[in-house]
Amino acid sequence: MGPRRRILKNTAAEAEQFRSRAAIAFLGVLLALVGLGLWYFRLQVWEHADYATRSEANRIKLRPVVPGRGLILDRKGRVLADNVPAYRIEVTPFEAGKTEAWLPALSKIIALTPEDLARFEDERRASRGFKPIPLKLRVTEEEVARFAVDRWRYPGIELVSYLNRRYPYGDVFSHVIGYVGRIDAKDLETMAEGNAALTHIGKTGLERYYEEALRGKVGYEQIETNVDGRPMRQVGHVPATPGADLRLSIDLDLQQAMVTAFGDMDGSAVAMDPRTGEILGMVSLPGYDTNLFVNGISNADYRALMDNPSRPLFNRNVLGGGPPGSTVKPLIGLAGLDSGLRTPEYKVFSTGTFYIPGQRRGWRDAHGGAGWTDLRKSISASVNFYYYKLAYDMGIERFDQYMRKYGFGQPTGIDLAGENKGVVPSPEWKRKRSKEPWYAGETVNAGIGQGYWIATVLQLVRGTSAIANGGNLVRPHLVAARRDGYEAPWTPLPQPAPSRITDNASNLRAVQEGMIATIHGGGTGAAMARGAPYMMAGKTGTAQKISRKGSVSFDPHNLPYNLRHQALFVGYAPADNPTIAVAVSVEHGGFGGSTAAPIARKIFDAYLLGKMPEPVESDPKSVRPRAPDAAPPDEEDAPPVPVTAPAGVKAAAMQPPAVPVQSPAAPRQATPEPTR
């Protein structure tokens, strides 16, 4: 192996190579510096506002401020729905971590029910992890103190103060004011994004109808926090706008008097100022404690309400309704006058049974033959025969037209949601529900408020008010005024112009005189006039659930509870200058004159005289003997039970010798049904 050859270095080539590499490296560094400079320029100049906002968001947190819900007051300024301070425990799942890590220890400090835990889990699964979820809605002061001591042990769990809705007279106004409840997923779909911080929303009654006005507008606070997220100080805020206060037309004293007047009977009643449409009192009995629903009702309490056969959750005034019985006779009589078919002095001869020409089946009058009867007598003595013939002569199309003019078959427009519009019997209504034709007997049946009729107590008091005030059909309403702020003045809520039911003052006066005679002229409501220092006008009514057999009438107090008649009364007072109109419906109450009319008298006395009724024991579920001096049962609106003419006597021969009126042709007679 020979000696290694020595390679000589090319100094010039190496120098050139070094210069080339150095230039490339320098260019790379220069490009990097330029890129870095551009990057810093982008951060510091072009996107400064965006990153400044993000930085501020890390330091400043927005805390929503829930506004105080508006108060609800009665006409004298007494609070019917207010807000009281309370505390709740809220958990932010993202910060608190798994439930198993904090729940056992927290349960030793704060009493948590299975329902609290179940509700929390349902909301946790349905919401995002960074949104606070209520764990317990009402925390006691003792629990607040215990939690405050160990607050540092529970990150993501906060004690939040808020205003809790309270109803001082919950069961008295349960179907008027209603209640607020926890917001659910369905509510969130209909609410604006800015209201996501709200926890409660109106569910029923006025709380629901005026939800937007009562809830107010959510505000927020800007809270500076440290690196651990702990609040340090407030650096800014946008105040919440409180909800509007509502002043009702209802009088608390009258409302309580109406509840007392019913005793323990089920039913409903409405008292209204006939001049303005202001509701003075409105009850649906039995009621329920609305405070149970504010923060979630327990299963036991809810089951107790649902299992109650009297259905306390059912609003009888708004959602209910049934045959009005004889309480619509004044309006039907007015329709006969305004249509030109009758005059106030026109008389029919009541034989006790009405027959359609050519028919052998007839409709009896509960009182038997009343003889010659004009409009006033037909109202005061409740002569069915008069209205059988009037409805038949009028025809169902014209009958339907006038009843709708008086407000039946349509909502009254009261400021409560879900109002039942009722039913006015008509061929069109029947065609939509069955393929059977309309029969003349059904027209006769409708003439005394029976058959397919469905009228609400609100419709009855509205129609009665139109008679009382001279013919104006006003809109019933509960809220008289609102104010947007404690120092703001009350602003009356505008109401639509009333419609007219008649422009004939003499016809209306004849109807009014008949209603006065019902009470002060020895009519079916005479018993309620005893000792009254003022005059009343009214009409009793009874909607039967079971018809008589042959010539035998049932005493409703001896019938099973579920078969007893619906007792009704409508009226107004004082008769010469009406300031209050009422409609009363007593479920399974017997007869209108003996059950509903006395309740109406107590309502009149409470409003006009300030005389509060004495509590009474009046259980309609038991058989009660009538007192010796009690008024005889009022059977004025028994259902039109068909009877057959005696053998050998033609039906035409039993027609009353009244002035003949052209009658429509009758296809065939249908057997009238007792009221359901």
XYZ file of C-alpha atoms in Angstrom:
676
model
C 0.000 0.000 0.000
C 1.575 3.214 -1.167
C 1.570 6.623 0.431
C -1.852 8.638 0.511
C -2.173 11.358 -2.058
C -2.533 14.806 -0.618
C -5.595 16.778 -1.839
C -5.017 20.460 -2.091
C -7.792 22.819 -0.862
C -9.434 25.199 -3.277
C -9.667 28.188 -1.094
C -11.487 30.302 -3.671
C -14.155 27.660 -4.259
C -14.802 27.175 -0.559
C -15.058 30.891 -0.037
C -17.565 31.151 -2.858
C -19.570 28.298 -1.439
C -19.624 29.885 2.012
C -20.760 33.190 0.570
C -23.572 31.461 -1.276
C -24.765 29.626 1.822
C -24.497 32.733 3.949
C -26.545 34.689 1.430
C -29.240 32.020 1.403
C -29.318 31.886 5.202
C -29.446 35.644 5.438
C -32.283 35.745 2.925
C -34.140 33.133 4.907
C -33.686 35.044 8.135
C -34.731 38.244 6.414
C -37.863 36.612 5.037
C -38.643 35.199 8.476
C -38.213 38.605 10.069
C -40.413 40.188 7.414
C -43.057 37.489 7.947
C -42.838 37.914 11.688
C -43.145 41.649 11.293
C -46.153 41.252 9.071
C -47.655 38.819 11.570
C -47.147 41.272 14.424
C -48.534 44.041 12.249
C -51.617 41.917 11.584
C -52.088 41.182 15.267
C -51.396 44.705 16.460
C -53.064 46.717 13.686
C -55.311 44.822 11.311
C -56.997 42.562 13.908
C -56.440 44.668 16.971
C -60.159 45.167 17.670
C -60.940 41.461 17.468
C -58.144 40.351 19.787
C -58.762 43.208 22.167
C -62.343 42.047 22.457
C -61.235 38.473 23.097
C -58.804 39.616 25.709
C -61.434 41.722 27.360
C -63.807 38.754 27.333
C -61.276 36.728 29.290
C -61.137 39.481 31.861
C -64.760 40.714 31.747
C -67.740 38.410 32.089
C -71.314 39.407 31.324
C -73.781 38.498 34.029
C -77.456 38.769 33.019
C -79.739 40.805 35.255
C -83.268 39.416 35.308
C -85.888 42.165 35.643
C -88.495 42.166 38.364
C -91.798 40.853 37.085
C -94.604 43.376 37.075
C -97.069 43.420 39.963
C -100.758 42.627 39.611
C -103.089 44.742 41.758
C -106.836 44.845 42.314
C -108.909 47.942 41.546
C -108.100 49.400 44.980
C -104.350 48.830 44.713
C -104.111 45.669 46.813
C -101.376 43.290 45.646
C -102.606 40.051 44.096
C -99.287 38.893 42.607
C -95.901 40.130 43.801
C -92.233 39.129 44.026
C -90.377 38.068 47.168
C -86.571 37.633 47.616
C -85.350 34.044 47.394
C -82.203 32.006 46.663
C -81.525 29.115 44.345
C -78.532 26.871 43.697
C -77.236 26.853 40.120
C -74.670 24.449 38.674
C -72.526 25.003 35.574
C -71.687 21.387 34.543
C -68.561 22.339 32.558
C -66.977 23.967 35.614
C -68.389 21.725 38.322
C -67.290 18.480 36.720
C -68.936 15.096 37.105
C -71.918 14.908 39.426
C -70.354 12.135 41.511
C -67.529 14.466 42.519
C -69.639 17.104 44.294
C -73.209 15.864 44.782
C -72.704 13.613 47.851
C -70.986 16.370 49.826
C -73.411 19.064 48.673
C -76.387 16.912 49.709
C -75.163 17.111 53.304
C -75.363 20.901 53.203
C -78.527 21.402 51.153
C -81.542 19.110 51.266
C -82.166 17.810 47.750
C -85.277 15.841 46.862
C -85.422 13.136 44.168
C -87.542 15.545 42.118
C -84.815 18.211 42.342
C -82.225 15.750 41.083
C -84.455 14.386 38.322
C -85.256 17.875 37.056
C -81.568 18.829 37.114
C -80.553 15.761 35.131
C -83.260 16.376 32.544
C -82.142 19.972 32.024
C -78.452 19.016 32.016
C -78.976 16.532 29.204
C -81.016 19.030 27.210
C -78.686 22.043 27.546
C -75.061 22.967 26.940
C -72.486 22.366 29.621
C -71.487 25.995 30.087
C -75.030 27.173 30.850
C -76.005 27.364 34.548
C -78.758 24.925 35.508
C -80.892 25.327 38.648
C -80.419 22.480 41.087
C -82.728 23.671 43.853
C -85.108 26.586 43.377
C -85.919 27.511 46.967
C -83.030 27.401 49.437
C -83.689 28.175 53.084
C -81.748 30.829 54.977
C -80.028 28.142 57.058
C -78.907 26.332 53.907
C -77.682 29.636 52.454
C -75.472 30.174 55.516
C -74.063 26.636 55.455
C -73.265 26.808 51.748
C -71.594 30.219 52.079
C -69.065 28.751 54.514
C -67.999 25.969 52.131
C -68.509 27.842 48.884
C -64.831 27.489 47.896
C -65.166 23.708 47.814
C -67.653 23.785 44.936
C -66.352 25.452 41.756
C -69.087 25.962 39.185
C -71.835 25.948 41.838
C -73.315 29.307 42.713
C -75.893 30.665 45.151
C -78.075 33.041 43.132
C -80.523 35.556 44.568
C -83.695 36.254 42.634
C -87.298 37.392 43.013
C -89.797 34.572 43.396
C -93.408 35.003 42.284
C -95.955 34.863 45.094
C -99.751 34.835 45.068
C -101.161 35.974 48.443
C -104.676 34.870 47.402
C -103.699 31.906 45.248
C -106.884 29.837 45.403
C -109.219 32.871 45.234
C -107.752 34.135 41.940
C -106.372 30.870 40.574
C -108.370 31.001 37.318
C -108.006 34.761 36.842
C -104.354 35.556 37.527
C -103.057 32.069 36.786
C -99.418 31.330 37.580
C -95.860 31.391 36.258
C -93.819 28.227 35.876
C -90.352 27.057 34.924
C -89.359 27.699 31.321
C -89.178 24.477 29.311
C -87.781 23.627 25.881
C -91.057 24.516 24.171
C -91.058 27.949 25.764
C -87.481 28.602 24.632
C -88.485 28.020 21.014
C -90.923 30.919 21.146
C -88.785 33.315 23.197
C -86.246 35.788 21.840
C -82.553 34.989 22.420
C -82.157 37.920 24.787
C -84.615 36.328 27.200
C -82.610 33.128 27.671
C -81.635 34.265 31.163
C -85.262 34.152 32.319
C -86.265 31.183 34.430
C -90.060 31.587 34.614
C -92.817 32.387 32.162
C -96.564 32.874 32.459
C -98.393 29.602 31.990
C -102.077 30.390 32.581
C -104.458 33.269 33.233
C -103.369 36.879 33.084
C -99.767 35.803 33.689
C -99.854 34.160 30.282
C -101.992 36.671 28.380
C -99.855 39.661 29.446
C -96.524 37.794 29.534
C -94.600 40.246 27.356
C -95.720 43.238 29.393
C -95.118 41.580 32.764
C -91.679 40.059 32.077
C -89.779 43.273 31.313
C -86.391 43.366 29.531
C -83.227 41.548 30.615
C -80.143 43.677 31.433
C -76.542 42.678 32.215
C -73.520 43.523 34.389
C -69.852 43.626 33.306
C -67.832 41.814 35.991
C -64.005 41.871 36.059
C -62.496 38.510 37.048
C -59.019 37.289 37.991
C -57.077 34.460 36.341
C -59.084 31.921 38.331
C -62.344 33.318 37.077
C -63.302 34.794 40.436
C -65.300 38.048 40.249
C -63.328 41.098 41.382
C -65.424 44.170 40.655
C -68.185 45.549 38.457
C -66.910 47.702 35.603
C -70.189 48.472 33.815
C -73.827 47.542 33.507
C -76.973 47.905 31.411
C -79.923 48.021 33.806
C -82.841 45.643 33.392
C -86.236 47.134 32.549
C -88.845 45.978 35.072
C -92.109 44.538 33.839
C -95.234 46.652 33.697
C -97.636 46.643 36.636
C -101.258 45.749 35.910
C -104.261 47.095 37.780
C -107.310 44.883 37.481
C -110.935 45.954 37.525
C -111.621 43.147 40.003
C -112.413 44.033 43.597
C -110.751 41.707 46.117
C -113.621 42.003 48.608
C -116.231 41.112 45.992
C -114.092 38.230 44.740
C -113.891 36.756 48.230
C -117.624 37.333 48.734
C -118.375 35.377 45.561
C -116.279 32.441 46.762
C -118.006 32.506 50.143
C -121.460 32.724 48.551
C -120.942 29.391 46.781
C -120.105 27.571 50.007
C -118.721 24.197 48.990
C -120.727 23.983 45.758
C -118.981 23.763 42.398
C -119.655 26.273 39.672
C -118.706 29.627 38.264
C -119.849 33.228 38.357
C -118.938 36.514 36.702
C -119.799 40.008 37.934
C -119.338 42.833 35.429
C -119.924 46.553 35.238
C -122.484 46.708 32.392
C -121.485 50.269 31.528
C -117.820 49.584 30.773
C -117.312 45.812 30.539
C -114.959 45.814 33.536
C -114.977 42.472 35.335
C -115.693 43.144 39.007
C -115.315 39.533 40.113
C -114.886 36.175 38.420
C -114.673 32.794 40.119
C -114.430 29.207 38.946
C -114.859 26.778 41.809
C -113.186 24.876 43.182
C -109.915 26.729 42.823
C -106.371 25.675 43.710
C -103.246 27.164 45.233
C -101.289 28.610 42.312
C -98.141 28.911 44.472
C -97.713 25.152 44.093
C -96.809 25.564 40.406
C -94.313 28.423 40.575
C -91.206 26.314 41.148
C -92.556 22.978 39.999
C -95.425 21.124 41.641
C -94.712 17.836 43.381
C -96.118 14.609 42.005
C -98.269 14.126 45.091
C -99.840 17.591 44.869
C -100.415 17.301 41.142
C -101.984 13.876 41.455
C -104.306 15.173 44.166
C -105.518 17.920 41.830
C -105.930 15.587 38.869
C -107.826 12.965 40.874
C -110.279 15.504 42.292
C -113.645 14.818 40.586
C -114.530 18.513 40.815
C -111.657 19.341 38.404
C -110.119 22.347 40.194
C -107.689 22.963 37.308
C -110.562 23.465 34.836
C -111.454 27.108 34.204
C -115.227 26.927 33.914
C -115.654 30.544 32.833
C -113.245 30.452 29.905
C -113.109 26.807 28.834
C -116.497 25.577 30.041
C -120.019 26.106 28.840
C -123.336 24.337 28.512
C -127.002 24.855 27.688
C -128.058 28.269 29.033
C -131.624 27.173 29.766
C -134.149 29.928 30.423
C -131.466 32.567 31.047
C -131.511 33.381 27.301
C -135.271 33.905 27.163
C -134.984 37.706 27.573
C -132.704 37.880 24.542
C -134.848 35.481 22.521
C -137.861 37.598 23.409
C -135.984 40.698 22.254
C -135.215 38.944 18.974
C -138.921 38.261 18.513
C -139.695 41.957 19.000
C -136.913 43.283 16.779
C -137.721 40.779 14.020
C -141.301 42.044 13.863
C -142.815 38.664 14.728
C -143.995 39.892 18.118
C -144.928 43.063 19.932
C -144.659 43.530 23.712
C -148.456 43.181 24.004
C -148.818 40.229 21.629
C -150.279 37.274 23.510
C -150.282 33.541 22.983
C -152.525 31.138 24.852
C -150.430 28.599 26.727
C -152.262 25.316 27.076
C -149.244 23.689 28.678
C -148.174 21.783 25.559
C -146.913 23.094 22.238
C -147.467 21.159 19.010
C -145.887 21.660 15.630
C -148.689 21.783 13.036
C -149.331 18.307 11.706
C -147.432 16.618 14.549
C -148.905 14.546 17.388
C -145.840 14.890 19.565
C -145.621 18.021 21.686
C -143.419 19.973 24.100
C -144.774 20.502 27.577
C -144.440 23.523 29.793
C -143.150 22.715 33.269
C -145.793 24.892 34.928
C -148.662 23.590 32.868
C -150.980 25.908 31.020
C -150.263 29.577 31.754
C -153.166 30.984 29.768
C -152.788 34.211 27.827
C -149.142 35.232 27.936
C -147.367 38.316 26.638
C -143.639 39.032 26.583
C -143.396 40.339 30.142
C -145.263 37.411 31.613
C -143.282 34.944 29.497
C -140.069 36.209 31.111
C -141.251 36.616 34.700
C -143.154 33.307 34.836
C -140.776 31.584 32.412
C -143.512 30.275 30.140
C -141.860 27.796 27.819
C -144.860 27.686 25.489
C -144.245 31.311 24.432
C -140.679 30.513 23.356
C -141.497 27.194 21.727
C -143.845 29.001 19.378
C -141.594 32.044 18.946
C -138.586 29.950 17.931
C -140.710 27.897 15.549
C -142.211 31.012 13.951
C -138.796 32.663 13.714
C -137.080 29.724 12.016
C -133.617 28.472 12.821
C -131.777 30.700 10.318
C -133.169 33.910 11.745
C -132.820 32.537 15.272
C -129.129 31.855 14.645
C -128.643 35.339 13.162
C -130.026 37.119 16.210
C -128.236 34.967 18.771
C -124.914 35.686 17.098
C -125.775 39.370 17.104
C -126.130 39.054 20.893
C -122.625 37.616 21.212
C -123.253 33.865 21.325
C -121.268 31.431 19.194
C -118.155 33.621 19.338
C -115.524 34.559 21.965
C -116.310 37.591 24.098
C -112.731 38.848 23.697
C -111.844 38.744 27.387
C -108.125 39.050 28.100
C -107.613 35.359 28.867
C -106.278 32.757 26.448
C -108.228 29.801 25.076
C -111.773 31.156 25.422
C -114.529 28.782 24.308
C -116.736 30.309 21.619
C -119.701 28.076 22.428
C -122.363 26.810 20.025
C -125.511 28.411 18.635
C -127.762 25.672 17.176
C -127.972 25.877 13.397
C -128.271 23.537 10.391
C -124.775 24.525 9.267
C -123.290 23.580 12.644
C -125.115 20.241 12.585
C -124.020 19.456 9.005
C -120.379 19.778 10.012
C -120.829 17.115 12.687
C -123.370 14.700 11.256
C -125.126 13.809 8.019
C -128.584 14.227 9.510
C -130.862 17.082 8.398
C -132.143 19.781 10.717
C -135.537 19.066 12.255
C -138.176 21.578 13.265
C -138.272 20.048 16.734
C -134.669 21.055 17.249
C -135.621 24.661 16.551
C -138.346 24.419 19.190
C -135.837 22.883 21.579
C -133.396 25.761 21.020
C -136.119 28.268 21.880
C -135.727 27.613 25.614
C -131.927 27.354 25.632
C -131.749 23.564 25.407
C -130.565 21.050 22.847
C -127.334 21.794 21.010
C -126.815 25.102 22.801
C -123.450 25.793 24.451
C -123.080 29.173 26.122
C -120.414 30.324 28.542
C -121.031 32.316 31.694
C -119.045 35.153 30.099
C -121.398 35.229 27.123
C -124.421 35.245 29.440
C -123.169 38.140 31.560
C -122.233 40.065 28.431
C -125.679 39.644 26.894
C -127.349 40.530 30.201
C -125.190 43.659 30.449
C -126.352 44.720 26.985
C -129.952 44.586 28.216
C -129.000 46.543 31.324
C -127.018 49.341 29.651
C -129.424 50.159 26.869
C -128.260 47.818 24.113
C -124.439 48.065 24.039
C -122.543 44.784 23.722
C -119.289 45.685 25.489
C -116.073 43.693 25.673
C -115.476 42.031 29.073
C -111.963 42.754 30.336
C -109.962 42.169 33.502
C -107.103 44.673 33.218
C -108.179 48.292 33.574
C -104.788 50.043 33.402
C -101.011 49.528 33.346
C -97.955 51.519 34.410
C -94.399 51.132 33.114
C -92.473 51.991 36.255
C -93.340 52.586 39.894
C -93.380 56.359 39.506
C -95.151 56.296 36.138
C -98.827 57.197 35.919
C -101.483 54.564 35.295
C -102.541 54.368 31.660
C -106.029 52.965 30.933
C -106.066 50.209 28.345
C -108.170 51.136 25.311
C -111.230 49.007 24.603
C -113.034 48.446 21.293
C -116.251 50.297 20.627
C -119.330 48.286 21.654
C -121.761 46.911 19.105
C -125.499 47.490 19.321
C -127.972 44.666 19.887
C -131.054 46.819 19.335
C -132.019 50.370 18.468
C -135.619 50.049 19.629
C -135.812 51.469 23.155
C -139.424 50.405 23.714
C -138.652 46.778 22.870
C -135.677 46.781 25.225
C -137.728 48.381 27.969
C -140.367 45.665 27.699
C -137.668 43.008 28.202
C -136.268 44.915 31.178
C -139.726 45.104 32.741
C -140.145 41.373 32.333
C -136.811 40.765 34.108
C -137.790 43.116 36.931
C -141.087 41.252 37.320
C -139.128 37.993 37.591
C -137.888 39.167 40.976
C -140.239 41.904 42.173
C -143.428 40.845 40.400
C -143.914 37.369 41.819
C -141.882 35.623 39.140
C -139.537 32.643 39.390
C -136.932 34.666 41.300
C -139.277 36.279 43.822
C -137.578 34.686 46.835
C -134.330 36.626 46.297
C -136.109 39.985 46.615
C -136.962 39.552 50.312
C -135.625 42.478 52.315
C -133.712 44.009 49.429
C -133.401 47.818 49.685
C -132.816 48.075 45.930
C -134.532 46.713 42.825
C -133.087 43.908 40.746
C -133.785 42.487 37.315
C -132.976 38.925 36.416
C -133.839 35.568 34.962
C -133.524 32.136 36.520
C -132.611 29.058 34.533
C -132.152 25.320 34.842
C -130.385 23.003 32.435
C -131.589 19.489 33.144
C -129.526 16.335 32.933
C -132.476 13.969 33.224
C -136.032 14.351 31.953
C -139.277 13.557 33.718
C -141.120 10.298 33.215
C -144.693 10.783 32.178
C -146.192 13.443 34.406
C -143.715 12.882 37.239
C -141.089 15.547 37.911
C -137.938 14.755 39.825
C -136.852 16.740 42.854
C -133.223 17.470 41.880
C -132.116 17.254 45.518
C -133.192 13.597 45.582
C -131.273 12.658 42.439
C -127.741 11.242 42.394
C -125.171 14.019 42.409
C -124.054 13.503 38.815
C -127.662 13.707 37.533
C -128.670 16.919 39.259
C -129.594 19.907 37.171
C -127.389 22.863 36.354
C -128.714 25.899 38.241
C -128.371 29.258 36.465
C -129.160 32.915 37.055
C -128.475 36.154 35.189
C -129.391 39.632 36.351
C -128.360 43.181 37.147
C -128.851 45.798 39.860
C -129.980 48.389 40.721
C -132.667 47.901 38.104
C -133.159 51.643 37.526
C -129.427 52.446 37.236
C -127.422 49.229 36.753
C -123.860 49.203 38.043
C -123.367 45.433 38.279
C -124.493 42.489 36.160
C -123.973 38.870 37.169
C -124.209 35.399 35.701
C -124.113 32.401 38.030
C -123.856 28.715 37.177
C -124.003 26.065 39.911
C -123.070 22.568 38.839
C -125.547 19.931 40.032
C -127.226 22.703 41.985
C -130.870 21.806 41.372
C -132.951 24.749 40.162
C -131.932 28.287 39.325
C -134.469 29.991 41.558
C -133.563 28.000 44.658
C -129.772 27.711 44.275
C -128.230 30.160 41.800
C -130.471 33.150 42.563
C -129.569 33.291 46.293
C -125.889 33.317 45.351
C -126.528 36.230 43.003
C -128.360 38.101 45.785
C -125.315 37.736 48.052
C -123.097 39.084 45.267
C -125.399 42.087 44.792
C -125.439 42.776 48.547
C -121.656 42.551 48.795
C -121.103 45.018 45.953
C -123.955 47.474 46.544
C -124.242 47.362 50.335
C -120.811 46.150 51.418
C -122.516 43.230 53.166
C -120.231 40.206 53.114
C -121.974 36.817 53.068
C -121.686 34.475 56.002
C -119.901 31.170 55.371
C -122.430 28.386 54.868
C -122.328 24.625 54.732
C -123.952 23.673 51.460
C -122.855 20.273 50.316
C -124.918 19.374 47.216
C -123.589 15.812 47.363
C -125.928 15.020 50.252
C -129.714 15.044 50.321
C -130.880 18.172 52.103
C -134.511 18.720 53.115
C -135.881 22.117 52.170
C -136.749 24.510 54.933
C -140.502 25.084 55.511
C -140.251 28.664 54.263
C -138.052 27.898 51.288
C -139.210 28.913 47.850
C -140.723 26.127 45.750
C -138.430 24.529 43.201
C -138.052 26.538 40.033
C -138.890 24.233 37.136
C -139.240 26.914 34.523
C -136.932 25.403 31.973
C -137.528 21.725 32.011
C -136.414 20.104 28.776
C -139.073 19.864 26.102
C -140.293 16.335 26.745
C -142.511 15.214 23.874
C -145.970 13.999 24.810
C -148.707 12.452 22.718
C -152.106 14.066 22.303
C -154.941 12.237 24.141
C -156.784 9.605 22.175
C -159.486 11.014 19.950
C -158.129 14.563 20.161
C -156.384 15.970 17.124
C -153.135 17.786 17.727
C -154.356 20.758 15.735
C -157.282 21.148 18.122
C -154.851 21.712 20.995
C -153.158 24.707 19.362
C -153.622 27.942 21.353
C -156.132 30.424 19.932
C -153.391 32.957 19.240
C -153.021 35.272 16.286
C -151.863 33.037 13.443
C -148.319 33.524 12.199
C -146.929 32.037 9.023
C -144.759 29.060 10.019
C -142.037 27.335 8.013
C -142.618 23.841 6.735
C -141.381 21.124 9.060
C -139.787 18.031 7.515
C -140.369 15.644 10.399
C -140.255 15.715 14.161
C -137.169 14.573 15.998
C -137.491 13.546 19.602
C -135.925 16.362 21.648
C -133.052 15.344 23.845
C -132.651 16.200 27.510
C -129.693 18.450 28.146
C -126.441 16.674 28.600
